[in-house]
Amino acid sequence: MKATRATAELLSDRPVSALRGAGPKVVERLARLNIRSVQDLLLHLPSRYQDRTRLTPIGALRSGLEAVVEGTVEHCDVEMVPRRTLRATVRDDSGVLHLRFFHFGTALRARLRPGARVRCYGEPRNGFHGLEVIHPELTPIGGPEPVPMEQRLTPVYPVTEGLQQGTLRSLSEQAMDIYRSEGERVLPEGLSRAQLQRLRLPKLADALEGVHRPPATGWHDARVSTENSNVRRFVFEELLAHHLSLRRLRHRVQQRSATPLAGPPTLVDRFLGGLGFPLTGAQERVIREIQLDVSRAVPMMRLLQGDVGCGKTVVATAALLQAVANGRQAAFMAPTELLAEQHYRNLRAWLAPLEVSVVWLAGRLAAAERAQALNDVAEGCAGIVVGTHALFQEKVVFRDLALVVVDEQHRFGVHQRLALREKGRRSGRVPHQLIMTATPIPRTLAMAAYADLDVSVIDELPPGRSPVQTVVVPDRRRSEVIERVSQACRSGRQAYWVCTLIEESEALEAQAAEDAAQTLKEALPDLRIGLAHGRQKPAEREATMAEFKAGTLDVLVATTVIEVGVDVANASLMIIENAERLGLAQLHQLRGRVGRGTIESYCLLMYRGRLSDSARARLEVLRDSNDGFQIAQRDLQLRGPGEVLGIRQTGDLRFRVVDLARDQALLPEVRAVADELLEQHPESVETLLRRWIGDSDRYGEV
C-alpha cells in the first residue's frame, strides 16, 4: 500500500531534494528560481536552445555562432600573463581553433594533453591569434567506442548564481523520466481534448517533451517563442490559471456582505453643486456606477483609472460622501504624505460648507494631534479619515468603516492594503473598496491584473484643456532653456524646474535642486524662485508650494515630490532635467502639472550625454503623444507589466512563462475557456490553480 501511495503522489508534492544531485546547496539555489517541487522543474522552461546535433569543420566556424567541433589537441600550456590562463589549440583537417580557460585544474589539463581527441562546444570569437573559444564544453572522444552526437536540441535554462546548466538539465531529465513513467496520475492534463483541438494546443505530455527535449528539425531559431505551440500551451495555461484565481477571489468576496450605502444622494448633490464647474460626462457616468455598487449588500471592488487631470478626486469624494450620508465612516489612503496632504486640503475646503468632519492621520503628527485624531476616528466623530500607511497601524480603530478608497494603489504592498480592509471587518461585513490610479493601464493588462475588479475609466478631460507641447533637448542647450523660462515668466506665466538623479537618494536630489535653484537665481535675478524637496520640513515645503500656487513665485525648482499634489493653472512651462532616467509613467505624471488651464503649455525634456536606444524610445513616445492610455501601452511594450503596475513592491502577478506585452492577444480566449471550466469542469480549475498559483491567490482579496 505504501508503494502505491508514493507512486500516486502528485509531482507538486514531491520535493526536488528527492532527485539525484539535488543536495542542500542545490535545493537552496533552486528555491531562488521558485523551484521547490518536481512539478516546478517541469514548468521551468528553457529560455533558448543549442544545436549540438551536427559537427562543424573548424574552417567553417563563424564568430558569434555556437557550434560543435572535433579535433586533435596540438598544444596545451599555462601562461601567467596577464593572468593565469590555460591555452590549447585543436586542429582538424580544415583549420585550427584556440581554446582558453581561466578556471582549471589537473583533470582539465589531462584531457587536453597533446595528441588527445576532443569534441568542443562553444561560441567562437575573434582573438589575437584567430578564432578562439573561452571555456568551451569538452567531451573526450579518443576511446574505443564512438561518442554519439546529440539527437535533440539542448535546452538552456534560466539559472542563478552557483547553479550550472548541467545540473538543471540532469534534474529536468529526471523529472521528465518520472512523468513519462507515471503520467496523468502525478500531473493531470487540465484541459479537455475538445478545448485543446479548438485552441490548436498539444497535450501536456507532448508539450513537456517538446519544450524540454525538442527535435532539431522544425526550429527556425534558438529562442523560445509562443509561435511554437508547445510553449504557447504553457503560456495559455498560466494566463488561464491566473485569471481563474482572480475570478475565484471575486466570487469569494461576493459571498461576503457589506453595508449598503443607499438612500438619496442629497449630500453628494450639494457637494457637486458647490464646485463651481460642471462635471464631464465620464465623471457623471463613473459616479453613477459607484453609487449603484455601494447601494448593494455585496462589497464593491472597483478600479477607477483615468489620465492626469481628469478629475478622479472629485469622483472619489462623491463616493466618500455616500458613506458619510449613511452615517458611516470612509478612509482615503494615499502612498505619500504630500499626496495625502493634498487630498486632505481639497476635502477640507470642499466639505467645510457641508459640515463634514475630515481628519488627517500621518506619521509626523505631534503626539497631542495624533491622540485627538485617533479618538475622533474611534468615536466616529471623523466621517472621513485621510492618511498614508499610518491608517492601518494597530492603534487606529474605526467605529464603523464602510468604504475604503486607495489612491495610486500599486505603490502599496499587498499586506498593507489587506490590513486596511481588515480595519472595517465588523459583524461579518467588509468595507466597499475603490482603488484609484492616475497611471492609465492598457485594457489587456487590466484584464490580466484586475480580473477580480470592476473597472471604471474616466476617458474625458475637463473642457478647455490644451494639449501640452513636448520638446526633447540636450543638456548643452541649457542656456536656451533658461531663456525660455525667462520669456514665459515675463509674459505672466509660471514654470516648474524638476531635478532628478539616477540614485534613489533624497539627499542627493535635494542637493541637485538647491544647485539648480542657485544657478537660476544668478541667471534670472529679476524672477522670484522657490525651492521644494523632500528634505525640507513639511511646513517649509508646504509654504513654498502655497506661494507658487498663489502666484507670488515665478519658478518652482523641485524634485519629483511635485509629481502629485500641486495644481497651478497659470503654470505653462515644465523643465525636467535628466529626463532619460525616468520611466514613461512618471514623466507623463510630471508633465501633467502643466496644461491644467486654457494656456498653451510646454514640457521640455532635457537629457545628458548620449541617449540609449530605450531612453530615446521613451522620450519619443512622450514627445509624440499626450494620451495616457497610448503611453501606457507603449510603456508595457518597453518595460513590461512589472514596471507599469509597480508590482515589484506588491508581490502580485509574478508569472513563470507569461510575458503580458507579448501574450496579451491570448486573453480574450482565456476568458472564454475560464467560463467553460467554471461551469462544466470545476475539477480542472483546481488542477490548474494548484499547478500555477498554489497558495498565492490569497493576496487577491485586498
PDB file of N, CA and C in Angstrom, residues 384-447:
ATOM      1  N   ILE A 384     -14.659  61.211   7.565  1.00  0.00           N
ATOM      2  CA  ILE A 384     -13.687  60.826   6.538  1.00  0.00           C
ATOM      3  C   ILE A 384     -12.292  60.932   7.149  1.00  0.00           C
ATOM      4  N   VAL A 385     -11.494  59.885   6.990  1.00  0.00           N
ATOM      5  CA  VAL A 385     -10.133  59.847   7.523  1.00  0.00           C
ATOM      6  C   VAL A 385      -9.165  59.729   6.353  1.00  0.00           C
ATOM      7  N   VAL A 386      -8.247  60.688   6.254  1.00  0.00           N
ATOM      8  CA  VAL A 386      -7.281  60.719   5.163  1.00  0.00           C
ATOM      9  C   VAL A 386      -5.901  60.454   5.740  1.00  0.00           C
ATOM     10  N   GLY A 387      -5.098  59.642   5.061  1.00  0.00           N
ATOM     11  CA  GLY A 387      -3.753  59.407   5.566  1.00  0.00           C
ATOM     12  C   GLY A 387      -2.928  58.522   4.671  1.00  0.00           C
ATOM     13  N   THR A 388      -1.737  58.222   5.187  1.00  0.00           N
ATOM     14  CA  THR A 388      -0.814  57.331   4.494  1.00  0.00           C
ATOM     15  C   THR A 388      -0.961  55.938   5.096  1.00  0.00           C
ATOM     16  N   HIS A 389       0.115  55.161   5.066  1.00  0.00           N
ATOM     17  CA  HIS A 389       0.087  53.827   5.658  1.00  0.00           C
ATOM     18  C   HIS A 389      -0.186  53.885   7.160  1.00  0.00           C
ATOM     19  N   ALA A 390      -0.106  55.087   7.755  1.00  0.00           N
ATOM     20  CA  ALA A 390      -0.427  55.230   9.184  1.00  0.00           C
ATOM     21  C   ALA A 390      -1.859  54.774   9.478  1.00  0.00           C
ATOM     22  N   LEU A 391      -2.718  54.743   8.464  1.00  0.00           N
ATOM     23  CA  LEU A 391      -4.118  54.358   8.674  1.00  0.00           C
ATOM     24  C   LEU A 391      -4.285  52.909   9.120  1.00  0.00           C
ATOM     25  N   PHE A 392      -3.339  52.031   8.759  1.00  0.00           N
ATOM     26  CA  PHE A 392      -3.556  50.634   9.090  1.00  0.00           C
ATOM     27  C   PHE A 392      -2.727  50.171  10.295  1.00  0.00           C
ATOM     28  N   GLN A 393      -2.154  51.108  11.016  1.00  0.00           N
ATOM     29  CA  GLN A 393      -1.453  50.721  12.236  1.00  0.00           C
ATOM     30  C   GLN A 393      -2.445  50.261  13.301  1.00  0.00           C
ATOM     31  N   GLU A 394      -1.958  49.436  14.227  1.00  0.00           N
ATOM     32  CA  GLU A 394      -2.831  48.785  15.203  1.00  0.00           C
ATOM     33  C   GLU A 394      -3.638  49.767  16.043  1.00  0.00           C
ATOM     34  N   LYS A 395      -3.050  50.913  16.363  1.00  0.00           N
ATOM     35  CA  LYS A 395      -3.716  51.855  17.261  1.00  0.00           C
ATOM     36  C   LYS A 395      -4.903  52.563  16.597  1.00  0.00           C
ATOM     37  N   VAL A 396      -4.985  52.463  15.269  1.00  0.00           N
ATOM     38  CA  VAL A 396      -6.091  53.115  14.559  1.00  0.00           C
ATOM     39  C   VAL A 396      -7.305  52.186  14.581  1.00  0.00           C
ATOM     40  N   VAL A 397      -8.354  52.605  15.257  1.00  0.00           N
ATOM     41  CA  VAL A 397      -9.573  51.794  15.371  1.00  0.00           C
ATOM     42  C   VAL A 397     -10.749  52.616  14.855  1.00  0.00           C
ATOM     43  N   PHE A 398     -11.408  52.114  13.814  1.00  0.00           N
ATOM     44  CA  PHE A 398     -12.582  52.801  13.255  1.00  0.00           C
ATOM     45  C   PHE A 398     -13.841  52.345  13.989  1.00  0.00           C
ATOM     46  N   ARG A 399     -14.759  53.278  14.140  1.00  0.00           N
ATOM     47  CA  ARG A 399     -16.036  52.915  14.773  1.00  0.00           C
ATOM     48  C   ARG A 399     -16.911  52.136  13.801  1.00  0.00           C
ATOM     49  N   ASP A 400     -16.943  52.590  12.525  1.00  0.00           N
ATOM     50  CA  ASP A 400     -17.818  51.916  11.559  1.00  0.00           C
ATOM     51  C   ASP A 400     -17.335  52.249  10.143  1.00  0.00           C
ATOM     52  N   LEU A 401     -16.273  51.576   9.727  1.00  0.00           N
ATOM     53  CA  LEU A 401     -15.674  51.847   8.412  1.00  0.00           C
ATOM     54  C   LEU A 401     -16.443  51.088   7.335  1.00  0.00           C
ATOM     55  N   ALA A 402     -17.014  51.827   6.368  1.00  0.00           N
ATOM     56  CA  ALA A 402     -17.849  51.194   5.342  1.00  0.00           C
ATOM     57  C   ALA A 402     -17.285  51.324   3.939  1.00  0.00           C
ATOM     58  N   LEU A 403     -16.290  52.221   3.743  1.00  0.00           N
ATOM     59  CA  LEU A 403     -15.730  52.426   2.403  1.00  0.00           C
ATOM     60  C   LEU A 403     -14.246  52.753   2.533  1.00  0.00           C
ATOM     61  N   VAL A 404     -13.449  52.128   1.683  1.00  0.00           N
ATOM     62  CA  VAL A 404     -12.013  52.408   1.622  1.00  0.00           C
ATOM     63  C   VAL A 404     -11.674  52.847   0.206  1.00  0.00           C
ATOM     64  N   VAL A 405     -11.041  54.013   0.081  1.00  0.00           N
ATOM     65  CA  VAL A 405     -10.525  54.492  -1.203  1.00  0.00           C
ATOM     66  C   VAL A 405      -9.001  54.468  -1.116  1.00  0.00           C
ATOM     67  N   VAL A 406      -8.360  53.787  -2.050  1.00  0.00           N
ATOM     68  CA  VAL A 406      -6.898  53.700  -2.074  1.00  0.00           C
ATOM     69  C   VAL A 406      -6.401  54.368  -3.347  1.00  0.00           C
ATOM     70  N   ASP A 407      -5.614  55.439  -3.187  1.00  0.00           N
ATOM     71  CA  ASP A 407      -5.081  56.170  -4.338  1.00  0.00           C
ATOM     72  C   ASP A 407      -3.712  55.623  -4.699  1.00  0.00           C
ATOM     73  N   GLU A 408      -3.424  55.605  -6.011  1.00  0.00           N
ATOM     74  CA  GLU A 408      -2.151  55.077  -6.503  1.00  0.00           C
ATOM     75  C   GLU A 408      -1.861  53.735  -5.840  1.00  0.00           C
ATOM     76  N   GLN A 409      -2.810  52.795  -5.989  1.00  0.00           N
ATOM     77  CA  GLN A 409      -2.787  51.559  -5.222  1.00  0.00           C
ATOM     78  C   GLN A 409      -1.529  50.734  -5.458  1.00  0.00           C
ATOM     79  N   HIS A 410      -0.906  50.831  -6.640  1.00  0.00           N
ATOM     80  CA  HIS A 410       0.236  49.961  -6.911  1.00  0.00           C
ATOM     81  C   HIS A 410       1.471  50.321  -6.097  1.00  0.00           C
ATOM     82  N   ARG A 411       1.441  51.489  -5.408  1.00  0.00           N
ATOM     83  CA  ARG A 411       2.586  51.845  -4.579  1.00  0.00           C
ATOM     84  C   ARG A 411       2.517  51.211  -3.194  1.00  0.00           C
ATOM     85  N   PHE A 412       1.380  50.616  -2.876  1.00  0.00           N
ATOM     86  CA  PHE A 412       1.244  49.962  -1.581  1.00  0.00           C
ATOM     87  C   PHE A 412       1.539  48.472  -1.716  1.00  0.00           C
ATOM     88  N   GLY A 413       2.096  47.889  -0.665  1.00  0.00           N
ATOM     89  CA  GLY A 413       2.268  46.452  -0.627  1.00  0.00           C
ATOM     90  C   GLY A 413       0.929  45.763  -0.417  1.00  0.00           C
ATOM     91  N   VAL A 414       0.833  44.525  -0.847  1.00  0.00           N
ATOM     92  CA  VAL A 414      -0.409  43.763  -0.745  1.00  0.00           C
ATOM     93  C   VAL A 414      -0.907  43.719   0.691  1.00  0.00           C
ATOM     94  N   HIS A 415      -0.001  43.415   1.622  1.00  0.00           N
ATOM     95  CA  HIS A 415      -0.423  43.246   3.010  1.00  0.00           C
ATOM     96  C   HIS A 415      -0.895  44.561   3.622  1.00  0.00           C
ATOM     97  N   GLN A 416      -0.356  45.682   3.148  1.00  0.00           N
ATOM     98  CA  GLN A 416      -0.810  46.983   3.650  1.00  0.00           C
ATOM     99  C   GLN A 416      -2.261  47.224   3.266  1.00  0.00           C
ATOM    100  N   ARG A 417      -2.596  46.951   2.015  1.00  0.00           N
ATOM    101  CA  ARG A 417      -3.972  47.171   1.580  1.00  0.00           C
ATOM    102  C   ARG A 417      -4.930  46.203   2.289  1.00  0.00           C
ATOM    103  N   LEU A 418      -4.473  44.966   2.470  1.00  0.00           N
ATOM    104  CA  LEU A 418      -5.302  43.986   3.168  1.00  0.00           C
ATOM    105  C   LEU A 418      -5.559  44.427   4.607  1.00  0.00           C
ATOM    106  N   ALA A 419      -4.522  44.975   5.257  1.00  0.00           N
ATOM    107  CA  ALA A 419      -4.665  45.399   6.653  1.00  0.00           C
ATOM    108  C   ALA A 419      -5.711  46.497   6.790  1.00  0.00           C
ATOM    109  N   LEU A 420      -5.758  47.425   5.846  1.00  0.00           N
ATOM    110  CA  LEU A 420      -6.750  48.499   5.928  1.00  0.00           C
ATOM    111  C   LEU A 420      -8.154  47.948   5.755  1.00  0.00           C
ATOM    112  N   ARG A 421      -8.314  47.004   4.857  1.00  0.00           N
ATOM    113  CA  ARG A 421      -9.652  46.424   4.682  1.00  0.00           C
ATOM    114  C   ARG A 421     -10.100  45.700   5.941  1.00  0.00           C
ATOM    115  N   GLU A 422      -9.142  45.034   6.603  1.00  0.00           N
ATOM    116  CA  GLU A 422      -9.494  44.304   7.816  1.00  0.00           C
ATOM    117  C   GLU A 422      -9.968  45.251   8.923  1.00  0.00           C
ATOM    118  N   LYS A 423      -9.531  46.537   8.855  1.00  0.00           N
ATOM    119  CA  LYS A 423      -9.992  47.510   9.850  1.00  0.00           C
ATOM    120  C   LYS A 423     -11.517  47.645   9.826  1.00  0.00           C
ATOM    121  N   GLY A 424     -12.095  47.397   8.651  1.00  0.00           N
ATOM    122  CA  GLY A 424     -13.535  47.596   8.521  1.00  0.00           C
ATOM    123  C   GLY A 424     -14.356  46.345   8.706  1.00  0.00           C
ATOM    124  N   ARG A 425     -13.692  45.204   8.956  1.00  0.00           N
ATOM    125  CA  ARG A 425     -14.450  43.973   9.149  1.00  0.00           C
ATOM    126  C   ARG A 425     -15.249  44.080  10.454  1.00  0.00           C
ATOM    127  N   ARG A 426     -16.553  43.962  10.354  1.00  0.00           N
ATOM    128  CA  ARG A 426     -17.411  44.169  11.532  1.00  0.00           C
ATOM    129  C   ARG A 426     -18.671  43.320  11.359  1.00  0.00           C
ATOM    130  N   SER A 427     -18.903  42.445  12.311  1.00  0.00           N
ATOM    131  CA  SER A 427     -20.095  41.584  12.281  1.00  0.00           C
ATOM    132  C   SER A 427     -20.215  40.845  10.953  1.00  0.00           C
ATOM    133  N   GLY A 428     -19.089  40.357  10.453  1.00  0.00           N
ATOM    134  CA  GLY A 428     -19.105  39.593   9.209  1.00  0.00           C
ATOM    135  C   GLY A 428     -19.142  40.432   7.956  1.00  0.00           C
ATOM    136  N   ARG A 429     -19.168  41.753   8.091  1.00  0.00           N
ATOM    137  CA  ARG A 429     -19.203  42.635   6.920  1.00  0.00           C
ATOM    138  C   ARG A 429     -17.831  43.242   6.655  1.00  0.00           C
ATOM    139  N   VAL A 430     -17.559  43.503   5.373  1.00  0.00           N
ATOM    140  CA  VAL A 430     -16.295  44.143   4.994  1.00  0.00           C
ATOM    141  C   VAL A 430     -16.614  45.437   4.243  1.00  0.00           C
ATOM    142  N   PRO A 431     -15.670  46.384   4.195  1.00  0.00           N
ATOM    143  CA  PRO A 431     -15.946  47.656   3.528  1.00  0.00           C
ATOM    144  C   PRO A 431     -15.999  47.512   2.007  1.00  0.00           C
ATOM    145  N   HIS A 432     -16.687  48.422   1.378  1.00  0.00           N
ATOM    146  CA  HIS A 432     -16.580  48.595  -0.071  1.00  0.00           C
ATOM    147  C   HIS A 432     -15.182  49.143  -0.372  1.00  0.00           C
ATOM    148  N   GLN A 433     -14.666  48.803  -1.566  1.00  0.00           N
ATOM    149  CA  GLN A 433     -13.325  49.284  -1.928  1.00  0.00           C
ATOM    150  C   GLN A 433     -13.345  49.979  -3.282  1.00  0.00           C
ATOM    151  N   LEU A 434     -12.717  51.151  -3.327  1.00  0.00           N
ATOM    152  CA  LEU A 434     -12.499  51.865  -4.584  1.00  0.00           C
ATOM    153  C   LEU A 434     -10.996  52.078  -4.716  1.00  0.00           C
ATOM    154  N   ILE A 435     -10.417  51.513  -5.755  1.00  0.00           N
ATOM    155  CA  ILE A 435      -8.974  51.602  -5.989  1.00  0.00           C
ATOM    156  C   ILE A 435      -8.753  52.568  -7.146  1.00  0.00           C
ATOM    157  N   MET A 436      -7.906  53.578  -6.940  1.00  0.00           N
ATOM    158  CA  MET A 436      -7.685  54.594  -7.977  1.00  0.00           C
ATOM    159  C   MET A 436      -6.250  54.555  -8.471  1.00  0.00           C
ATOM    160  N   THR A 437      -6.075  54.868  -9.737  1.00  0.00           N
ATOM    161  CA  THR A 437      -4.731  55.057 -10.263  1.00  0.00           C
ATOM    162  C   THR A 437      -4.754  56.130 -11.341  1.00  0.00           C
ATOM    163  N   ALA A 438      -3.751  57.002 -11.302  1.00  0.00           N
ATOM    164  CA  ALA A 438      -3.594  58.017 -12.350  1.00  0.00           C
ATOM    165  C   ALA A 438      -2.638  57.532 -13.419  1.00  0.00           C
ATOM    166  N   THR A 439      -2.157  56.286 -13.261  1.00  0.00           N
ATOM    167  CA  THR A 439      -1.321  55.680 -14.292  1.00  0.00           C
ATOM    168  C   THR A 439      -2.223  54.830 -15.165  1.00  0.00           C
ATOM    169  N   PRO A 440      -2.604  55.308 -16.336  1.00  0.00           N
ATOM    170  CA  PRO A 440      -3.511  54.517 -17.167  1.00  0.00           C
ATOM    171  C   PRO A 440      -2.932  53.124 -17.433  1.00  0.00           C
ATOM    172  N   ILE A 441      -3.784  52.127 -17.366  1.00  0.00           N
ATOM    173  CA  ILE A 441      -3.363  50.745 -17.556  1.00  0.00           C
ATOM    174  C   ILE A 441      -3.986  50.243 -18.852  1.00  0.00           C
ATOM    175  N   PRO A 442      -3.184  49.721 -19.780  1.00  0.00           N
ATOM    176  CA  PRO A 442      -3.748  49.202 -21.030  1.00  0.00           C
ATOM    177  C   PRO A 442      -4.838  48.173 -20.742  1.00  0.00           C
ATOM    178  N   ARG A 443      -5.855  48.151 -21.578  1.00  0.00           N
ATOM    179  CA  ARG A 443      -7.028  47.296 -21.330  1.00  0.00           C
ATOM    180  C   ARG A 443      -6.621  45.838 -21.153  1.00  0.00           C
ATOM    181  N   THR A 444      -5.709  45.349 -21.993  1.00  0.00           N
ATOM    182  CA  THR A 444      -5.317  43.947 -21.894  1.00  0.00           C
ATOM    183  C   THR A 444      -4.623  43.660 -20.576  1.00  0.00           C
ATOM    184  N   LEU A 445      -3.804  44.605 -20.114  1.00  0.00           N
ATOM    185  CA  LEU A 445      -3.112  44.410 -18.840  1.00  0.00           C
ATOM    186  C   LEU A 445      -4.107  44.457 -17.688  1.00  0.00           C
ATOM    187  N   ALA A 446      -5.080  45.354 -17.764  1.00  0.00           N
ATOM    188  CA  ALA A 446      -6.109  45.424 -16.729  1.00  0.00           C
ATOM    189  C   ALA A 446      -6.915  44.131 -16.673  1.00  0.00           C
ATOM    190  N   MET A 447      -7.168  43.524 -17.843  1.00  0.00           N
ATOM    191  CA  MET A 447      -7.893  42.251 -17.896  1.00  0.00           C
ATOM    192  C   MET A 447      -7.136  41.167 -17.137  1.00  0.00           C
TER     193      MET A 447
END
